[in-house]
Amino acid sequence: MRRMRAIRYDAYGGLEQVKLGELPEPRLGTGPLVRVKCAALNPKDSLFRKGKFALLSGRKFPKQCGLDFAGVVEREGGGLSVGTPVFGALNEWTFRRGTLAELVAPDAHEVAAIPPGVDAADAASIALVGLTALQALRDVARIAPGADVLINGASGGVGTVAIQLARVLGAKVSTVSSDEMRAFCTSLGSQEALAYSTLPEVLASRRFDTVFDVFGNLRFGKARGALKKNGVFVSTVPSLGRVVSDRLSRWSSHQERLVIVTPRRDDLDQLGAWLREGKLRAVIDSRFPLSDFAAAFGKLESKHTHGKIVIEL
Ligand SMILES: NC(=O)c1ccc[n+]([C@@H]2O[C@H](COP(=O)([O-])OP(=O)(O)OC[C@H]3O[C@@H](n4cnc5c(N)ncnc54)[C@H](OP(=O)(O)O)[C@@H]3O)[C@@H](O)[C@H]2O)c1
């Protein structure tokens, strides 16, 4: 069996566990075999590597890193033929697959064709965060044109896409970020770019149809008073309490909901089309070669990246 270069780790822990090594080429799933050109990092890569979700990810090693990818089909599958430029995000909870590798074998629903004219790094950068923002705003919050939406933690990976998608869906967008990133949020479409320091006052004095807590550190109890009747609070960070509230509060006049991103070909196609039409732009914080993975993870783990960290192969 062919072998490939890949980022791997053989025990949970800090960055010292991670190395650039070799692994057997991945086994085909329901989709194609893809030669990876670019990948992008997400906080989930670090959280799982640290073993914070070991109950889900299990104790089988080696494990890999990376969920987002863009590349070219090397072996056809899932209706995508050899040579097609593709992108996507893995729905991966065991990290026995990863995209920081020369080859990846996504399932058919985790991959879509990159539209002509769209750059591979942009496509890789938009996959997981784009799916998350789209599913949070369109499917969970069900925002309607004219809705008042507040996005907390707006300058990160999910936030920078959420600002743009909320506008595409017709919402009026307010954002909360560090003071230095307010102008950046405005440049992405925020109509009211607020600083973190004003959040308590905003929550006490304003009403929104949706509060999207992208960073995930806002408690529902604090945001509830800022929701209009039938308003929805959406968080990205799961906890047992949030899973229960997600079910129970659906019948309440103020919902506490959770987004759990699910890769879907249709949604990837939609994100690709918006990239091609210029309705959405990928925000890239920085780029690293695969060999510089430690610096890339160090930057991700600072929690102050503005957009995506791209790994180029
Ligand atoms: N449930 C799901 O399906 C799902 C999917 C994707 C992501 N997530 C989760 O969503 C969260 C955000 O993901 P991401 O990709 O956007 O992360 P990210 O890009 O790493 O987020 C970095 C951003 O967080 C901001 N930030 C740092 N400290 C903050 C604070 N105390 N309050 C508010 N914002 C703060 C930073 O802004 P400043 O530098 O301006 O402070 C920076 O722009 C993560 O916890 C991730 O695991 C969940």
CSV table of C-alpha atoms and ligand atoms in Angstrom, one decimal:
chain,number,residue,atom,x,y,z
A,1,MET,CA,0.0,0.0,0.0
A,2,ARG,CA,1.2,3.5,-0.9
A,3,ARG,CA,2.3,5.7,2.0
A,4,MET,CA,1.8,9.4,2.4
A,5,ARG,CA,3.2,12.3,4.5
A,6,ALA,CA,0.8,13.3,7.2
A,7,ILE,CA,0.6,15.2,10.5
A,8,ARG,CA,0.0,12.5,13.2
A,9,TYR,CA,0.1,11.9,17.0
A,10,ASP,CA,0.3,8.7,19.0
A,11,ALA,CA,-0.9,10.0,22.3
A,12,TYR,CA,-3.1,12.9,23.6
A,13,GLY,CA,-1.3,15.9,24.9
A,14,GLY,CA,0.4,19.1,23.9
A,15,LEU,CA,2.0,20.1,20.6
A,16,GLU,CA,5.1,17.9,21.5
A,17,GLN,CA,3.0,14.9,20.6
A,18,VAL,CA,2.5,16.1,17.0
A,19,LYS,CA,4.9,15.2,14.3
A,20,LEU,CA,5.2,15.1,10.5
A,21,GLY,CA,5.4,11.4,9.7
A,22,GLU,CA,4.1,8.8,7.4
A,23,LEU,CA,0.8,6.9,7.2
A,24,PRO,CA,-0.7,4.4,4.8
A,25,GLU,CA,-2.8,6.0,2.1
A,26,PRO,CA,-6.4,6.4,3.4
A,27,ARG,CA,-9.1,3.8,2.5
A,28,LEU,CA,-11.8,5.1,0.2
A,29,GLY,CA,-15.1,6.0,1.7
A,30,THR,CA,-18.2,6.9,-0.3
A,31,GLY,CA,-16.4,9.8,-2.0
A,32,PRO,CA,-13.2,10.3,-4.0
A,33,LEU,CA,-9.5,10.1,-3.1
A,34,VAL,CA,-8.3,13.7,-3.0
A,35,ARG,CA,-4.7,14.9,-3.3
A,36,VAL,CA,-4.7,17.8,-0.8
A,37,LYS,CA,-3.4,21.2,-1.9
A,38,CYS,CA,-4.5,23.3,1.1
A,39,ALA,CA,-6.0,22.5,4.5
A,40,ALA,CA,-7.2,24.9,7.2
A,41,LEU,CA,-7.1,24.6,11.0
A,42,ASN,CA,-10.0,24.7,13.5
A,43,PRO,CA,-10.1,24.9,17.3
A,44,LYS,CA,-11.5,21.3,17.2
A,45,ASP,CA,-8.1,20.0,15.9
A,46,SER,CA,-6.5,21.2,19.1
A,47,LEU,CA,-9.3,20.4,21.6
A,48,PHE,CA,-9.4,16.8,20.4
A,49,ARG,CA,-5.6,16.4,20.3
A,50,LYS,CA,-5.4,17.6,23.9
A,51,GLY,CA,-7.8,14.7,24.7
A,52,LYS,CA,-10.6,17.0,25.9
A,53,PHE,CA,-13.2,14.8,24.1
A,54,ALA,CA,-11.4,11.4,24.5
A,55,LEU,CA,-14.8,9.8,25.3
A,56,LEU,CA,-15.8,10.6,21.7
A,57,SER,CA,-12.5,10.3,19.9
A,58,GLY,CA,-11.4,7.0,21.7
A,59,ARG,CA,-7.9,5.6,22.4
A,60,LYS,CA,-7.0,4.2,18.9
A,61,PHE,CA,-3.8,5.8,17.6
A,62,PRO,CA,-2.3,7.1,15.4
A,63,LYS,CA,-4.6,10.0,15.0
A,64,GLN,CA,-4.5,12.8,12.4
A,65,CYS,CA,-5.3,16.5,12.4
A,66,GLY,CA,-7.3,18.7,10.1
A,67,LEU,CA,-10.9,18.8,8.9
A,68,ASP,CA,-10.9,21.4,6.1
A,69,PHE,CA,-9.3,20.6,2.7
A,70,ALA,CA,-9.1,21.7,-0.9
A,71,GLY,CA,-7.4,19.6,-3.6
A,72,VAL,CA,-7.8,17.6,-6.8
A,73,VAL,CA,-9.5,14.2,-7.2
A,74,GLU,CA,-7.0,11.5,-7.7
A,75,ARG,CA,-9.4,8.5,-7.7
A,76,GLU,CA,-13.0,9.1,-8.6
A,77,GLY,CA,-15.9,8.7,-6.2
A,78,GLY,CA,-19.1,10.3,-5.0
A,79,GLY,CA,-19.8,11.5,-8.6
A,80,LEU,CA,-16.5,13.5,-8.8
A,81,SER,CA,-14.2,12.5,-11.6
A,82,VAL,CA,-10.4,12.4,-11.7
A,83,GLY,CA,-8.8,15.9,-12.0
A,84,THR,CA,-11.8,17.8,-10.5
A,85,PRO,CA,-10.8,20.5,-8.0
A,86,VAL,CA,-12.7,19.9,-4.8
A,87,PHE,CA,-13.1,21.2,-1.3
A,88,GLY,CA,-14.9,20.1,1.9
A,89,ALA,CA,-14.9,19.4,5.6
A,90,LEU,CA,-14.7,16.0,7.3
A,91,ASN,CA,-17.3,15.0,9.9
A,92,GLU,CA,-14.6,13.5,12.0
A,93,TRP,CA,-14.9,12.6,15.7
A,94,THR,CA,-12.2,9.9,16.1
A,95,PHE,CA,-9.5,11.8,14.1
A,96,ARG,CA,-8.5,8.5,12.4
A,97,ARG,CA,-8.8,10.7,9.2
A,98,GLY,CA,-7.3,14.2,8.8
A,99,THR,CA,-6.6,16.7,6.1
A,100,LEU,CA,-3.1,17.7,7.1
A,101,ALA,CA,-1.9,14.9,4.8
A,102,GLU,CA,-1.0,14.4,1.2
A,103,LEU,CA,-4.2,12.4,0.6
A,104,VAL,CA,-7.7,12.4,2.1
A,105,ALA,CA,-10.7,10.2,1.5
A,106,PRO,CA,-13.9,12.2,2.3
A,107,ASP,CA,-17.3,10.6,2.2
A,108,ALA,CA,-19.5,11.9,-0.7
A,109,HIS,CA,-21.5,14.4,1.5
A,110,GLU,CA,-18.2,15.9,2.8
A,111,VAL,CA,-16.9,17.1,-0.6
A,112,ALA,CA,-18.0,19.3,-3.5
A,113,ALA,CA,-16.5,20.7,-6.7
A,114,ILE,CA,-14.7,24.0,-6.4
A,115,PRO,CA,-16.4,26.4,-8.9
A,116,PRO,CA,-14.2,27.8,-11.7
A,117,GLY,CA,-12.2,30.9,-10.6
A,118,VAL,CA,-12.3,30.1,-6.9
A,119,ASP,CA,-8.9,29.7,-5.2
A,120,ALA,CA,-8.1,26.4,-3.4
A,121,ALA,CA,-6.9,28.2,-0.2
A,122,ASP,CA,-10.2,30.3,-0.1
A,123,ALA,CA,-12.2,27.1,-0.6
A,124,ALA,CA,-10.4,25.2,2.2
A,125,SER,CA,-10.8,28.3,4.5
A,126,ILE,CA,-14.5,28.5,4.0
A,127,ALA,CA,-15.6,24.9,4.4
A,128,LEU,CA,-16.1,24.1,8.1
A,129,VAL,CA,-16.7,27.7,9.3
A,130,GLY,CA,-19.0,28.4,6.4
A,131,LEU,CA,-21.1,25.3,7.0
A,132,THR,CA,-21.2,26.2,10.7
A,133,ALA,CA,-22.3,29.8,10.1
A,134,LEU,CA,-24.8,28.8,7.5
A,135,GLN,CA,-26.4,26.1,9.5
A,136,ALA,CA,-26.5,28.3,12.7
A,137,LEU,CA,-28.1,31.3,11.0
A,138,ARG,CA,-30.3,29.7,8.3
A,139,ASP,CA,-31.3,26.4,9.9
A,140,VAL,CA,-31.1,26.9,13.7
A,141,ALA,CA,-31.9,30.6,14.1
A,142,ARG,CA,-34.0,30.7,10.9
A,143,ILE,CA,-33.2,34.3,10.4
A,144,ALA,CA,-35.5,36.2,8.1
A,145,PRO,CA,-34.7,39.3,6.0
A,146,GLY,CA,-34.6,42.3,8.2
A,147,ALA,CA,-33.8,40.3,11.4
A,148,ASP,CA,-31.6,42.0,14.0
A,149,VAL,CA,-28.6,39.7,14.6
A,150,LEU,CA,-25.9,40.1,17.2
A,151,ILE,CA,-22.6,38.1,16.6
A,152,ASN,CA,-20.3,37.8,19.6
A,153,GLY,CA,-16.6,36.9,18.9
A,154,ALA,CA,-17.1,38.1,15.3
A,155,SER,CA,-13.5,38.4,14.2
A,156,GLY,CA,-12.5,34.7,14.3
A,157,GLY,CA,-13.0,31.9,11.7
A,158,VAL,CA,-16.7,31.3,12.2
A,159,GLY,CA,-17.5,35.0,13.0
A,160,THR,CA,-16.0,36.5,9.8
A,161,VAL,CA,-18.2,34.2,7.7
A,162,ALA,CA,-21.2,34.7,10.0
A,163,ILE,CA,-21.1,38.4,9.4
A,164,GLN,CA,-21.1,38.0,5.7
A,165,LEU,CA,-23.7,35.2,5.6
A,166,ALA,CA,-26.1,37.1,7.9
A,167,ARG,CA,-26.0,40.0,5.4
A,168,VAL,CA,-26.5,37.6,2.5
A,169,LEU,CA,-29.6,36.3,4.3
A,170,GLY,CA,-30.8,39.9,4.6
A,171,ALA,CA,-30.2,40.5,8.4
A,172,LYS,CA,-29.2,43.7,10.1
A,173,VAL,CA,-25.8,42.8,11.7
A,174,SER,CA,-24.3,44.0,14.9
A,175,THR,CA,-20.9,42.5,16.0
A,176,VAL,CA,-18.9,42.3,19.2
A,177,SER,CA,-15.1,42.0,18.9
A,178,SER,CA,-12.0,43.4,20.4
A,179,ASP,CA,-11.7,47.1,20.0
A,180,GLU,CA,-8.9,46.7,17.4
A,181,MET,CA,-11.0,44.5,15.2
A,182,ARG,CA,-14.1,46.7,15.0
A,183,ALA,CA,-13.1,48.3,11.7
A,184,PHE,CA,-12.3,44.8,10.3
A,185,CYS,CA,-15.8,43.6,11.2
A,186,THR,CA,-17.3,46.7,9.5
A,187,SER,CA,-15.3,45.9,6.4
A,188,LEU,CA,-17.0,42.4,6.3
A,189,GLY,CA,-20.5,43.9,6.5
A,190,SER,CA,-21.2,44.6,10.2
A,191,GLN,CA,-23.5,47.6,10.4
A,192,GLU,CA,-22.7,48.2,14.1
A,193,ALA,CA,-19.3,47.1,15.2
A,194,LEU,CA,-19.1,47.1,19.0
A,195,ALA,CA,-16.3,46.4,21.4
A,196,TYR,CA,-16.4,43.6,24.0
A,197,SER,CA,-16.4,46.2,26.8
A,198,THR,CA,-19.8,47.4,25.7
A,199,LEU,CA,-21.4,43.9,25.7
A,200,PRO,CA,-23.1,44.1,29.1
A,201,GLU,CA,-24.7,47.4,28.3
A,202,VAL,CA,-25.8,46.2,24.9
A,203,LEU,CA,-27.4,43.0,26.3
A,204,ALA,CA,-29.1,45.1,29.0
A,205,SER,CA,-30.5,47.8,26.6
A,206,ARG,CA,-31.1,46.2,23.2
A,207,ARG,CA,-33.3,43.4,21.7
A,208,PHE,CA,-32.3,41.1,18.9
A,209,ASP,CA,-34.0,38.3,16.9
A,210,THR,CA,-30.8,36.2,17.1
A,211,VAL,CA,-27.8,36.3,19.4
A,212,PHE,CA,-25.1,34.1,17.8
A,213,ASP,CA,-22.4,33.5,20.4
A,214,VAL,CA,-19.6,32.3,18.1
A,215,PHE,CA,-16.9,32.3,20.7
A,216,GLY,CA,-19.1,30.3,23.0
A,217,ASN,CA,-18.4,32.0,26.4
A,218,LEU,CA,-21.7,33.9,26.8
A,219,ARG,CA,-24.3,32.3,29.1
A,220,PHE,CA,-27.9,32.1,28.0
A,221,GLY,CA,-28.9,33.7,31.3
A,222,LYS,CA,-27.0,36.8,30.3
A,223,ALA,CA,-28.2,36.9,26.7
A,224,ARG,CA,-31.9,36.0,27.3
A,225,GLY,CA,-32.9,39.6,28.2
A,226,ALA,CA,-31.5,40.8,24.9
A,227,LEU,CA,-33.8,38.5,22.8
A,228,LYS,CA,-37.1,39.7,21.2
A,229,LYS,CA,-40.2,37.5,21.6
A,230,ASN,CA,-39.4,34.2,19.8
A,231,GLY,CA,-35.7,35.2,19.7
A,232,VAL,CA,-33.0,32.6,19.4
A,233,PHE,CA,-29.7,32.4,21.2
A,234,VAL,CA,-27.3,30.1,19.3
A,235,SER,CA,-24.0,28.8,20.8
A,236,THR,CA,-21.2,26.9,19.1
A,237,VAL,CA,-19.9,25.2,22.3
A,238,PRO,CA,-21.6,22.1,23.5
A,239,SER,CA,-22.2,21.2,27.1
A,240,LEU,CA,-24.7,18.7,28.7
A,241,GLY,CA,-26.9,21.6,29.8
A,242,ARG,CA,-26.9,23.2,26.3
A,243,VAL,CA,-27.9,19.8,24.7
A,244,VAL,CA,-30.9,19.6,27.1
A,245,SER,CA,-31.8,23.3,26.6
A,246,ASP,CA,-31.5,22.8,22.8
A,247,ARG,CA,-34.4,20.3,23.0
A,248,LEU,CA,-36.5,21.8,25.7
A,249,SER,CA,-36.4,25.5,24.8
A,250,ARG,CA,-37.7,24.9,21.3
A,251,TRP,CA,-41.3,25.5,22.6
A,252,SER,CA,-40.3,28.6,24.6
A,253,SER,CA,-40.5,32.2,23.6
A,254,HIS,CA,-36.7,32.5,24.0
A,255,GLN,CA,-34.8,29.6,22.7
A,256,GLU,CA,-31.3,28.4,23.7
A,257,ARG,CA,-29.9,26.5,20.8
A,258,LEU,CA,-26.7,24.7,19.8
A,259,VAL,CA,-25.3,24.4,16.3
A,260,ILE,CA,-23.5,21.1,15.6
A,261,VAL,CA,-22.1,21.4,12.1
A,262,THR,CA,-22.9,18.7,9.6
A,263,PRO,CA,-21.1,18.6,6.2
A,264,ARG,CA,-23.5,18.5,3.3
A,265,ARG,CA,-22.8,18.6,-0.4
A,266,ASP,CA,-25.6,21.1,-1.1
A,267,ASP,CA,-24.3,23.5,1.5
A,268,LEU,CA,-20.8,23.2,0.2
A,269,ASP,CA,-22.1,23.9,-3.3
A,270,GLN,CA,-24.0,27.0,-1.9
A,271,LEU,CA,-20.8,28.3,-0.2
A,272,GLY,CA,-18.8,27.7,-3.4
A,273,ALA,CA,-21.3,29.6,-5.5
A,274,TRP,CA,-21.3,32.6,-3.1
A,275,LEU,CA,-17.5,32.6,-3.2
A,276,ARG,CA,-17.6,32.6,-7.0
A,277,GLU,CA,-20.2,35.4,-7.1
A,278,GLY,CA,-18.2,37.5,-4.6
A,279,LYS,CA,-21.0,37.5,-2.1
A,280,LEU,CA,-18.7,35.8,0.4
A,281,ARG,CA,-14.9,36.2,0.8
A,282,ALA,CA,-12.6,33.9,2.6
A,283,VAL,CA,-10.6,35.6,5.4
A,284,ILE,CA,-7.1,34.2,5.7
A,285,ASP,CA,-5.2,35.1,8.8
A,286,SER,CA,-1.9,33.4,7.8
A,287,ARG,CA,-0.4,30.6,5.7
A,288,PHE,CA,2.1,28.0,6.7
A,289,PRO,CA,3.8,25.1,4.9
A,290,LEU,CA,3.0,21.6,6.3
A,291,SER,CA,6.5,21.4,7.8
A,292,ASP,CA,5.7,24.5,9.9
A,293,PHE,CA,2.6,22.9,11.6
A,294,ALA,CA,3.9,23.7,15.1
A,295,ALA,CA,3.9,27.4,14.5
A,296,ALA,CA,0.5,27.2,12.8
A,297,PHE,CA,-1.0,25.3,15.8
A,298,GLY,CA,0.7,27.8,18.2
A,299,LYS,CA,-1.1,30.6,16.4
A,300,LEU,CA,-4.4,28.8,16.5
A,301,GLU,CA,-4.1,28.1,20.2
A,302,SER,CA,-3.5,31.8,20.9
A,303,LYS,CA,-7.3,32.2,20.3
A,304,HIS,CA,-6.7,35.5,18.6
A,305,THR,CA,-6.6,34.6,15.0
A,306,HIS,CA,-8.6,36.8,12.6
A,307,GLY,CA,-9.9,34.4,10.0
A,308,LYS,CA,-8.4,31.1,9.0
A,309,ILE,CA,-4.9,29.5,9.3
A,310,VAL,CA,-4.2,27.8,6.0
A,311,ILE,CA,-1.7,24.9,5.7
A,312,GLU,CA,-0.2,24.6,2.2
A,313,LEU,CA,1.0,21.2,0.9
B,1,LIG,N1,-20.6,23.5,17.2
B,1,LIG,C1,-19.9,23.4,16.1
B,1,LIG,O1,-20.4,22.7,15.1
B,1,LIG,C2,-18.7,24.3,15.9
B,1,LIG,C3,-18.2,24.4,14.6
B,1,LIG,C4,-17.1,25.3,14.4
B,1,LIG,C5,-16.5,25.9,15.5
B,1,LIG,N2,-17.0,25.6,16.7
B,1,LIG,C6,-16.5,26.3,17.9
B,1,LIG,O2,-16.7,27.7,17.8
B,1,LIG,C7,-15.7,28.4,18.5
B,1,LIG,C8,-15.2,29.5,17.6
B,1,LIG,O3,-14.6,28.9,16.4
B,1,LIG,P1,-13.6,29.8,15.5
B,1,LIG,O4,-13.2,28.9,14.4
B,1,LIG,O5,-14.3,31.0,15.1
B,1,LIG,O6,-12.4,30.1,16.5
B,1,LIG,P2,-11.2,31.0,16.2
B,1,LIG,O7,-11.1,31.5,14.8
B,1,LIG,O8,-10.0,30.4,16.8
B,1,LIG,O9,-11.6,32.3,17.2
B,1,LIG,C9,-10.7,33.3,17.4
B,1,LIG,C10,-11.4,34.6,17.7
B,1,LIG,O10,-12.0,34.5,19.0
B,1,LIG,C11,-12.0,35.8,19.5
B,1,LIG,N3,-11.9,35.8,21.0
B,1,LIG,C12,-10.8,35.5,21.7
B,1,LIG,N4,-11.2,35.7,23.1
B,1,LIG,C13,-12.5,36.0,23.1
B,1,LIG,C14,-13.4,36.3,24.1
B,1,LIG,N5,-13.1,36.2,25.4
B,1,LIG,N6,-14.7,36.6,23.8
B,1,LIG,C15,-15.1,36.7,22.5
B,1,LIG,N7,-14.3,36.4,21.5
B,1,LIG,C16,-13.0,36.1,21.8
B,1,LIG,C17,-10.8,36.5,18.9
B,1,LIG,O11,-11.1,37.8,18.7
B,1,LIG,P3,-10.1,39.0,19.2
B,1,LIG,O12,-8.7,38.6,18.8
B,1,LIG,O13,-10.6,40.2,18.5
B,1,LIG,O14,-10.3,39.1,20.7
B,1,LIG,C18,-10.6,35.8,17.6
B,1,LIG,O15,-11.0,36.6,16.5
B,1,LIG,C19,-14.7,27.4,18.9
B,1,LIG,O16,-14.9,27.1,20.3
B,1,LIG,C20,-15.0,26.2,18.1
B,1,LIG,O17,-14.6,25.0,18.7
B,1,LIG,C21,-18.1,24.8,16.9
